[in-house]
Amino acid sequence: MSERKFRSSRVPSPGVFLLMDEAKTRARVAGVTVIDLSIGASDLPPPPEALEALKISVDDSTTYSYCLKSGTMPLLEAATGWYCTRYNMQLDPATEALSLIGAQEGLAHALMAVADPGNGILMTNIAYPSYFGAVQVAGLVPLYMPLGPDFLPLLELVPAADLERARVMLLNYPNNPTSAVASREFFQAAVDLCKQYGILLIHDNPYVDQVFGKEPSPSPLCLPGGRDCVLELFSFAKSHHLGGFRLGFALGNCEAVASLEALKAPIDFNQYKGIMRMGVACLKLPHEVVRRDALVWQRRAEAMADALQLEGVEVQLPKAGMYLWLRLPPGVEDDVAFCQQLVAATGVALSPGQGFGPGGRGYVRVALVQPEGVLEAVAVRIAEAMRRKAAAPAAVAAASIGPDDLVEVGSAVA
């Protein structure tokens, strides 16, 4: 009997973040106190209004049954109302909005819903790790767009052949892991390009409320032509600290929404109604609530960036998000080994850049999920490790993994 392999070729393989999880476990077993800055899970509390909505729902027997489309309408009406208030565009909650069990689920299913295996997807070679896994599962071919020094794609340099092959362009600004932001003008150029070539622009926008300035983060959907070619994904994980409750929504092109809804139909029955009521409560909160939380991330970014700069580490202060994206010293390219050794020696856990795609080699990501005082103290440990690594790179043993293991293509790491 021939050997059977109960695993599809589309299933992503574990990689960098599994190695880091093992490194953190070894450090804890050795008695090291781990300060985990490798996971982008907010440490801020959810809004009390959201928690109260869930508590009430638990005792409401009408929330116990399967939730069909009609049961999602309160959330979709709240979502389209929120979008109209923020961006002055009224969307139809019945045809231009869809509830998601988290934006990550929505993206993975959207790729399968709007494209066929073998189609191309325009994306960046530094990106949220689950993008690579979702692309693999959907059977799409990644077409990497060249990045500028600001970590924005140089749209004018995308080859015509790639534009002809692509069915989807995937963007994420404010960005994870780089914290880069995109302007209205950049998004308009992306919309125009996608509309010209018949490409669906999927904008993953979980950090929409984490901009540090007073101006709202631009949305490509509300720009001229956006309604024709944009699907935008939103999450409650970052803005409202509800990551574990798995809730999001999609807004945009009615054909793309209908395709995603049709694909999800045989897969899930939507999120629990009580959790969707949490989302409604969040969307009704004053904008000052998310602005207050954005200031927390801004203060943390400034505190850690200042501490690192005092130690001689070059840092680009972000304009949004909850991360610092740090370049390792010249000549130090093995970010995986650096992060493994850092957590073993100091207890500080960071994310290796290679986990964020082939363009991340030589970088590390710092999640700002600790109070300012902790981040300032940690900055000293990181800087000292960088100095030692740069001073004696040959003396540091490389991690015993092959190059094919270095890109985490399917991690659910935030």
PDB file of C-alpha atoms in Angstrom, residues 16 34-35 64 99 103 116 192 194 229 269 378:
ATOM      1  CA  VAL A  16      10.297  31.535  12.326  1.00  0.00           C
ATOM      2  CA  VAL A  34      10.393  36.892  29.588  1.00  0.00           C
ATOM      3  CA  ILE A  35       9.240  40.344  28.513  1.00  0.00           C
ATOM      4  CA  TYR A  64     -27.894  31.295  21.397  1.00  0.00           C
ATOM      5  CA  SER A  99     -19.359  40.687   9.059  1.00  0.00           C
ATOM      6  CA  ALA A 103     -10.100  40.525   9.532  1.00  0.00           C
ATOM      7  CA  ASP A 116      -8.539  31.557  -8.950  1.00  0.00           C
ATOM      8  CA  ASP A 192      -6.499  54.454 -10.412  1.00  0.00           C
ATOM      9  CA  CYS A 194      -6.289  48.929 -10.080  1.00  0.00           C
ATOM     10  CA  CYS A 229     -12.435  48.270  -7.120  1.00  0.00           C
ATOM     11  CA  PHE A 269     -22.550  30.849  10.544  1.00  0.00           C
ATOM     12  CA  VAL A 378      14.254  46.996  27.528  1.00  0.00           C
TER      13      VAL A 378
END
